[in-house]
Short mmCIF file of C-alpha atoms in Angstrom, two decimals:
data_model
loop_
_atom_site.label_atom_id
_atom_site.label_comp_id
_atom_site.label_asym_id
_atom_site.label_seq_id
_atom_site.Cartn_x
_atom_site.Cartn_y
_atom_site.Cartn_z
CA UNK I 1 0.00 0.00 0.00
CA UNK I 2 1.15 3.20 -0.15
CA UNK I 3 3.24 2.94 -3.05
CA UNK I 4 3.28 6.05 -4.76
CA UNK I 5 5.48 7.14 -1.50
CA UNK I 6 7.98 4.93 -1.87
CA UNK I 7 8.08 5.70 -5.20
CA UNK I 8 8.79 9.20 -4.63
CA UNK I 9 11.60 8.46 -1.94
CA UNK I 10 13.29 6.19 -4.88
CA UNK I 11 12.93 9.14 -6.94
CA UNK I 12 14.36 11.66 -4.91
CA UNK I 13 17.69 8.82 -3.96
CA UNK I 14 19.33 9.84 -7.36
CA UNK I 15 23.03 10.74 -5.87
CA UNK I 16 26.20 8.86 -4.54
CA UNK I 17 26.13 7.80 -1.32
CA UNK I 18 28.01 10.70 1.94
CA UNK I 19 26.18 13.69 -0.16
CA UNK I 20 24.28 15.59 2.13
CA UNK I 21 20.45 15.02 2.13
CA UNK I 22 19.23 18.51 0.25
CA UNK I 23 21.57 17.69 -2.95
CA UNK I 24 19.10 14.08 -3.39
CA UNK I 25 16.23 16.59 -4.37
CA UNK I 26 18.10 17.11 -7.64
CA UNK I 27 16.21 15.15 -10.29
CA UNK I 28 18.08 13.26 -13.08
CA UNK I 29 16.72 11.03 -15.91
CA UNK I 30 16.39 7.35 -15.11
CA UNK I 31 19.70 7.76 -13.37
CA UNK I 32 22.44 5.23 -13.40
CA UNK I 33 23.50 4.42 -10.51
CA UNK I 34 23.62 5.36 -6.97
CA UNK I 35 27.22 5.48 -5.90
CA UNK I 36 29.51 8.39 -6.80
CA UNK I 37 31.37 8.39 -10.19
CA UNK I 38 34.55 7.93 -8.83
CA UNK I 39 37.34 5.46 -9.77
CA UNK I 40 39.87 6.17 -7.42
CA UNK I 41 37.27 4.80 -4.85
CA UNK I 42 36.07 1.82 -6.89
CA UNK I 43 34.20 1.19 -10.25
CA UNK I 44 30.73 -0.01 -8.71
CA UNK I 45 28.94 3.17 -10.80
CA UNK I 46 30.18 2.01 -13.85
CA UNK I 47 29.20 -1.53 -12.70
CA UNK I 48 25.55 -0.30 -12.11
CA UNK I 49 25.48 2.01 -15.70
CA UNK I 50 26.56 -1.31 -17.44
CA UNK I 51 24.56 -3.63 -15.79
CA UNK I 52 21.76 -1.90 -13.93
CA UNK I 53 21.45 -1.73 -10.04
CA UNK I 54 19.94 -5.23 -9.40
CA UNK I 55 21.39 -7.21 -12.03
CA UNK I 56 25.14 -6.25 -10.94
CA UNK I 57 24.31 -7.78 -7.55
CA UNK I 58 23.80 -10.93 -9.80
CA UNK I 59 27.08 -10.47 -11.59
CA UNK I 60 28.75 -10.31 -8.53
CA UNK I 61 28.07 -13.67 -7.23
CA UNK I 62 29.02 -15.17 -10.70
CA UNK I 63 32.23 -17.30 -10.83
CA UNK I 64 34.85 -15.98 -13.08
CA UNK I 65 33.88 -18.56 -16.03
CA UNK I 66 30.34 -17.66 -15.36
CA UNK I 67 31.11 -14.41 -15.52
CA UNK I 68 32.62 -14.28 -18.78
CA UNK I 69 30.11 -16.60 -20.23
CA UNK I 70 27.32 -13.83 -19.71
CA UNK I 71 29.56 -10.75 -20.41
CA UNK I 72 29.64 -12.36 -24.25
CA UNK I 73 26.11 -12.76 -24.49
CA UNK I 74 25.75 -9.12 -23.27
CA UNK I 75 28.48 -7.75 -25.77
CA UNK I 76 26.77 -10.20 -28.65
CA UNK I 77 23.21 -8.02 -27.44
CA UNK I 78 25.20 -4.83 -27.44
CA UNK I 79 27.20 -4.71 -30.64
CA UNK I 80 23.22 -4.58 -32.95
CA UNK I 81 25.09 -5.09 -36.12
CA UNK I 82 27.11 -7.38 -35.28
CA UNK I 83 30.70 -6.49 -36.69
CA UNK I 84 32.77 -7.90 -33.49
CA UNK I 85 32.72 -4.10 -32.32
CA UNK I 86 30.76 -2.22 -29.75
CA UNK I 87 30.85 1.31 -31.30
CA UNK I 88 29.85 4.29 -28.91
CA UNK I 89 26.46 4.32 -30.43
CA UNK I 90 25.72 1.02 -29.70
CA UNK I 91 27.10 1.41 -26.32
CA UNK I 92 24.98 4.75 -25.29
CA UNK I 93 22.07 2.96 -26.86
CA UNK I 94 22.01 -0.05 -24.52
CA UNK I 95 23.11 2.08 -21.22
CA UNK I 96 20.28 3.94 -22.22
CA UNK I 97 18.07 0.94 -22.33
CA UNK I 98 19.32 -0.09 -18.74
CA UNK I 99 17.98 2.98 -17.34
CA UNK I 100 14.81 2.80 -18.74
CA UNK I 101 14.24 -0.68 -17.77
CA UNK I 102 13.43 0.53 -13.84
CA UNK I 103 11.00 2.91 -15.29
CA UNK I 104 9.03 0.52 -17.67
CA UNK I 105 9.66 -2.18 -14.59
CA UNK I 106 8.10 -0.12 -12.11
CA UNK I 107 5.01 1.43 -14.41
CA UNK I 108 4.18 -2.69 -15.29
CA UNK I 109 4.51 -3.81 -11.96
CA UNK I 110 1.97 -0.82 -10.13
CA UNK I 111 -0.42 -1.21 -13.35
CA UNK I 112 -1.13 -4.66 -12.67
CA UNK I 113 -2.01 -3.39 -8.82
CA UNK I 114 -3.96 -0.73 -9.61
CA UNK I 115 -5.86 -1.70 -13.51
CA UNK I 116 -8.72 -3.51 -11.39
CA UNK I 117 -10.98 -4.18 -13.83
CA UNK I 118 -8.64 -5.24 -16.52
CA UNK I 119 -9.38 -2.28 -18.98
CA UNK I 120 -5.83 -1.45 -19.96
CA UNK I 121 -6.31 2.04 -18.20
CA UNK I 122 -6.44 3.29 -14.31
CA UNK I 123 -8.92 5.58 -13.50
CA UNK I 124 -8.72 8.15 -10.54
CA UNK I 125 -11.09 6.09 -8.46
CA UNK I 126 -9.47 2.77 -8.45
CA UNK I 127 -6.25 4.66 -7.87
CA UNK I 128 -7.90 6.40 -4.96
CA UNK I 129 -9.88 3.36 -3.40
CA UNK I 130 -6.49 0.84 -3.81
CA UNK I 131 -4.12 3.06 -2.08
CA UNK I 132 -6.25 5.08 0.61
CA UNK I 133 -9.80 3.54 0.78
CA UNK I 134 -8.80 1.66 3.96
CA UNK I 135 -7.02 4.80 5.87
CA UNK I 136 -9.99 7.42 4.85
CA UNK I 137 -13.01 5.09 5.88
CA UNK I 138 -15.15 4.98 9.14
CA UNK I 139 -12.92 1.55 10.01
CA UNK I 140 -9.90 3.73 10.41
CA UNK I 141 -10.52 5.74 13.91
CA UNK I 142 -6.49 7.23 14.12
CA UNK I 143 -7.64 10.54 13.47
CA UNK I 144 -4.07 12.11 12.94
CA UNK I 145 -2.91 9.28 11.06
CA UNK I 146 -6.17 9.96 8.67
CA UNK I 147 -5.23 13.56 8.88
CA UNK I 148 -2.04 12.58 7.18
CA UNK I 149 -3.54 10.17 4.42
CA UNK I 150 -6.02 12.54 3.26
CA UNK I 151 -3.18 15.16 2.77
CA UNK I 152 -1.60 12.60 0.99
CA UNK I 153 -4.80 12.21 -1.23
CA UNK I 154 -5.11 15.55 -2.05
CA UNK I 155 -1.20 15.78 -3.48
CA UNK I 156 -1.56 12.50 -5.22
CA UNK I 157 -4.91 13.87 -6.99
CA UNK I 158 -3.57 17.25 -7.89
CA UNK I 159 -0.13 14.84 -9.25
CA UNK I 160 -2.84 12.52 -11.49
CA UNK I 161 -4.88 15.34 -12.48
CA UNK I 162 -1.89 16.73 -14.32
CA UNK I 163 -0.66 13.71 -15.74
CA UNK I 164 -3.90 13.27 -17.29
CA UNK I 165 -3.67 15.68 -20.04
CA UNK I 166 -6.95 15.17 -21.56
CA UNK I 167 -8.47 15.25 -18.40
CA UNK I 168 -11.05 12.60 -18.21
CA UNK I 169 -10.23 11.27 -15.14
CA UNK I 170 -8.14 8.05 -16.70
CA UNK I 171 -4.94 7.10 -17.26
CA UNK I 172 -3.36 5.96 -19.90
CA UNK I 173 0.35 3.68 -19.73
CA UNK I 174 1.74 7.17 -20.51
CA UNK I 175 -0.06 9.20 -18.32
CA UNK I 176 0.49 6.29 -15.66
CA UNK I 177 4.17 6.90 -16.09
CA UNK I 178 3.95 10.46 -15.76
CA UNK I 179 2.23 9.76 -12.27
CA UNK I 180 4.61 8.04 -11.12
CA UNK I 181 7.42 9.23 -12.65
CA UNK I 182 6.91 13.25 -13.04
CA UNK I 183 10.51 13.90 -13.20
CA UNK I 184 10.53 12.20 -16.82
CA UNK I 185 8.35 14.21 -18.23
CA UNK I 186 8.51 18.06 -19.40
CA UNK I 187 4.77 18.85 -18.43
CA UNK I 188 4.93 17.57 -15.51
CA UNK I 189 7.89 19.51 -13.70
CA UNK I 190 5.52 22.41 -12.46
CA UNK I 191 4.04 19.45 -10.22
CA UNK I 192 7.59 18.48 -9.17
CA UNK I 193 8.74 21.68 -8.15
CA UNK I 194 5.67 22.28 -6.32
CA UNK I 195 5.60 19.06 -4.59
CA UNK I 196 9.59 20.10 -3.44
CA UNK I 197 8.86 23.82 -2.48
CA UNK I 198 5.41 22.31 0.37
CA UNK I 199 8.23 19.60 1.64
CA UNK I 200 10.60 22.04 2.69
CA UNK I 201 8.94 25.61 3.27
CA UNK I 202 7.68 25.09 6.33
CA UNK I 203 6.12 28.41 7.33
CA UNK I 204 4.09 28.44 4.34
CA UNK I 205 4.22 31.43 2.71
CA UNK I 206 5.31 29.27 -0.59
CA UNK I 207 8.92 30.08 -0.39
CA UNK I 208 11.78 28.96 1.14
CA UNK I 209 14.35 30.50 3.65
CA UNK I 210 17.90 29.75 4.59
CA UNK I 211 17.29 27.95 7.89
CA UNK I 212 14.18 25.76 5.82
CA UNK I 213 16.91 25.00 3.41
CA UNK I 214 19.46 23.46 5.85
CA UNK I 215 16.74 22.03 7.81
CA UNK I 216 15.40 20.04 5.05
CA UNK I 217 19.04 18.07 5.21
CA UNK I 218 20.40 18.56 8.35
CA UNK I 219 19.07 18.63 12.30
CA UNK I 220 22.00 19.11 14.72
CA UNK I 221 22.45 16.83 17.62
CA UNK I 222 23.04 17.92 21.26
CA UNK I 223 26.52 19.37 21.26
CA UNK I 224 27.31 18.36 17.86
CA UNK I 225 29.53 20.66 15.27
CA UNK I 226 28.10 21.59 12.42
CA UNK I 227 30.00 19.90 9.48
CA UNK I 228 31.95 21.78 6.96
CA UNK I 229 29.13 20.57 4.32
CA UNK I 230 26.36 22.56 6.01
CA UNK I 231 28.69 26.13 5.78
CA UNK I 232 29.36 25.23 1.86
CA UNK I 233 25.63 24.66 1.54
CA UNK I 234 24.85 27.88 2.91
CA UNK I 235 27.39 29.10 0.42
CA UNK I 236 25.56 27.54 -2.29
CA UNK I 237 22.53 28.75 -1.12
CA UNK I 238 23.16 32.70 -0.97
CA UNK I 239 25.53 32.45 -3.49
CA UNK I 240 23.54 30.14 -6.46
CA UNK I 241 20.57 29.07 -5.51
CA UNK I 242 19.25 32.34 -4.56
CA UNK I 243 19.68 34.17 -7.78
CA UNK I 244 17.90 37.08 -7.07
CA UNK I 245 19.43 37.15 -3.71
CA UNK I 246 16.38 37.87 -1.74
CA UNK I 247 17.13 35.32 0.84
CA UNK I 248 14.44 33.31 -0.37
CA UNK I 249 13.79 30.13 -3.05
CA UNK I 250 10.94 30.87 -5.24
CA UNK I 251 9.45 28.39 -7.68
CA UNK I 252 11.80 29.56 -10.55
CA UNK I 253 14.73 29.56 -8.29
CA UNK I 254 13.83 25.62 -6.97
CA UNK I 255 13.56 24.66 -10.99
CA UNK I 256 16.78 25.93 -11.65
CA UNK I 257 18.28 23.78 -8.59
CA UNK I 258 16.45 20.92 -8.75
CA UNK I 259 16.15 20.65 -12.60
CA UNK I 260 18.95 21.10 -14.15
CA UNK I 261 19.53 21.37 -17.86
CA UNK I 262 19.55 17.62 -18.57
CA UNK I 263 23.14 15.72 -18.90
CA UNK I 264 23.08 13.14 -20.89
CA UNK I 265 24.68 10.90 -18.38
CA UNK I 266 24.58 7.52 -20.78
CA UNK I 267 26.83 8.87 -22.96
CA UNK I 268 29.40 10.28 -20.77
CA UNK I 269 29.27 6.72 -19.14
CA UNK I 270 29.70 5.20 -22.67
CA UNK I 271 32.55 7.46 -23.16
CA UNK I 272 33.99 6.61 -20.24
CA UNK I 273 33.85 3.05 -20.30
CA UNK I 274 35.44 2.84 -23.84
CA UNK I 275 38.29 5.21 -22.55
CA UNK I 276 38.86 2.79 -19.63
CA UNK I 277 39.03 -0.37 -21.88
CA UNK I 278 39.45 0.72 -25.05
CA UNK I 279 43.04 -0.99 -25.14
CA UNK I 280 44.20 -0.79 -28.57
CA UNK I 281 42.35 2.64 -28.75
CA UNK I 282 40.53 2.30 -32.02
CA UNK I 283 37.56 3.66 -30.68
CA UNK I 284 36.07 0.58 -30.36
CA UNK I 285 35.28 -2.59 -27.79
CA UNK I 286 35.70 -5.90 -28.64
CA UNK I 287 34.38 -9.10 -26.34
CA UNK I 288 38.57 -9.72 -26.14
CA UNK I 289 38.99 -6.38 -24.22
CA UNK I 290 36.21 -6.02 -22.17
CA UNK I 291 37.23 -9.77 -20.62
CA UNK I 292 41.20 -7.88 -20.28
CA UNK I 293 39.25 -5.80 -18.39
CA UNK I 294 36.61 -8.08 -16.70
CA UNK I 295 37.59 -6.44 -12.71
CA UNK I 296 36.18 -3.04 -14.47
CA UNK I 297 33.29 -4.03 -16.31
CA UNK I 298 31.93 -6.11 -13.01
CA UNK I 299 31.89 -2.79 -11.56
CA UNK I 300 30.28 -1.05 -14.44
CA UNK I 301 26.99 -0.46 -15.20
CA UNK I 302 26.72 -2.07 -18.55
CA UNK I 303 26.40 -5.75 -16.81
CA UNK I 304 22.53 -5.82 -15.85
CA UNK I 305 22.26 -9.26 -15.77
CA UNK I 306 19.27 -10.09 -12.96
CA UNK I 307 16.74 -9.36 -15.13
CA UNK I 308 18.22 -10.56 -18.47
CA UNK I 309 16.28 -13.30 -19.89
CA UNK I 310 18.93 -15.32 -21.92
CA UNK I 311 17.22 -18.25 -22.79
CA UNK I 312 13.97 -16.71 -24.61
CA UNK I 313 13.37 -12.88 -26.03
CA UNK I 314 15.99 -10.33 -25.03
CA UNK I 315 14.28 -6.76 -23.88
CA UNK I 316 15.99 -4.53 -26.41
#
């Protein structure tokens, strides 16, 4: 139940682990991985890009033999027309695939929940009565708790009202997806910047001030120092998120932060990953350099094995 707040939390987790709390509101596309992109402190982003985040767990408990045994049949999936080469297009292309696999995952997995009677769409109302019918009727006596659901209500309605763009109360796949996954689409970022500016301004008056900027990632303990992170957020804060440098975030000023102009972070992995094993530096991968380089591709994210199916249809 619930499960359009988990969803959200998942959303929001898009950044390497040790990053203070307030930079995991920045939204990226289908990201990649959650670690930091870092090889002097290991290659396990790279291992996530090339595999995806679940499968790589897979890959890791694969024997060496196995291991090479399924790296071909990823590189044979990869290289599309099949010269013996993995080209950079070919490579971007299937990283790119990875990352939407969560998406398209997630969107099948909550339409089966919520698609009651079978239709092929989700309406409002069997949205509505799946995920709070139990917490908003007479049953459910915790009036605080109720309090809290119907808020809830209220911001997922306003959410599926605008991913239904022609507005007659049902939802298509697409629409669905934009639920669920406003951050993907371009309509839908008013609702996400919204949704950011109520969880942190915490006066209301629709804006938000220094201290409800720290406080969104940071609560001092008893006799604690403030970390050095918290001064170069304040930094940040007065010196680039508050463009207009009237000590407050408005909605334009959130956007900027929290959407930035979109990096297309497949192909700077693709780039990457050829740079690292790219051995006779061609320009090129072959099956014979990835395995010279089987340590790095483990930890990359091209290896998304888990949910590879390689004894029927592939999912390209």
């Amino acid at each position: 139940m619930l499960m359009k707040t988990v969803v959200f939390v998942c959303m929001l987790a898009t950044v390497a682990y040790a990053v203070p709390a307030q930079e995991k509101r920045i939204h990226h596309h289908a990201d990649l991985s959650d670690h930091a992109h870092n090889d002097a402190e290991g290659f396990q982003y790279d291992h996530e890009a090339f595999l995806g985040k679940e499968e790589a767990k897979t890959f890791d408990q694969l024997t060496p033999e196995e291991s090479k045994e399924k790296l071909a049949k990823i590189v044979d999936r990869i290289d599309t027309d099949k010269d013996g080469y993995v080209s950079h297009a070919e490579l971007h292309y299937w990283i790119k695939h990875r990352q939407r696999r969560y998406i398209e995952e997630n969107v099948n997995k909550n339409w089966k929940d919520y698609d009651k009677n079978q239709d092929d769409k989700i309406g409002w109302e069997e949205y509505k009565n799946t995920t709070y019918g139990y917490y908003l009727g007479e049953e459910f006596d915790d009036v605080e708790d109720k309090a809290t659901y119907q808020s809830m209500l209220t911001r997922d309605e306003r959410r599926f009202k605008n991913a239904d763009q022609d507005g007659d109360g049902i939802a298509t796949r697409e629409e669905f997806t934009a639920f669920l996954h406003p951050e993907e689409f371009e309509y839908m970022k008013d609702v996400v910047v919204q949704e950011t500016v109520e969880d942190i301004d915490k006066d209301g008056d629709g804006k938000i001030n220094l201290n409800e900027y720290i406080g969104d990632m940071y609560t001092p303990e008893s006799g604690e120092s403030e970390p050095d992170w918290v001064q170069t957020e304040k930094k940040h804060f007065s010196e680039f998120r508050d463009t207009n440098k009237d000590g407050y975030l408005d909605a334009a000023e959130v956007a900027q932060w929290i959407l930035p102009g979109e990096v297309d972070h497949a192909d700077n992995e693709a780039k990457h990953l050829i740079h690292e094993t790219d051995t006779d530096k061609d320009g090129f991968l072959t099956l014979s350099e990835m395995l010279e380089n089987l340590e790095f591709i483990k930890t990359s994210t091209i290896t998304d094995f888990g949910a590879m199916s390689f004894e029927g249809h592939d999912e390209l």
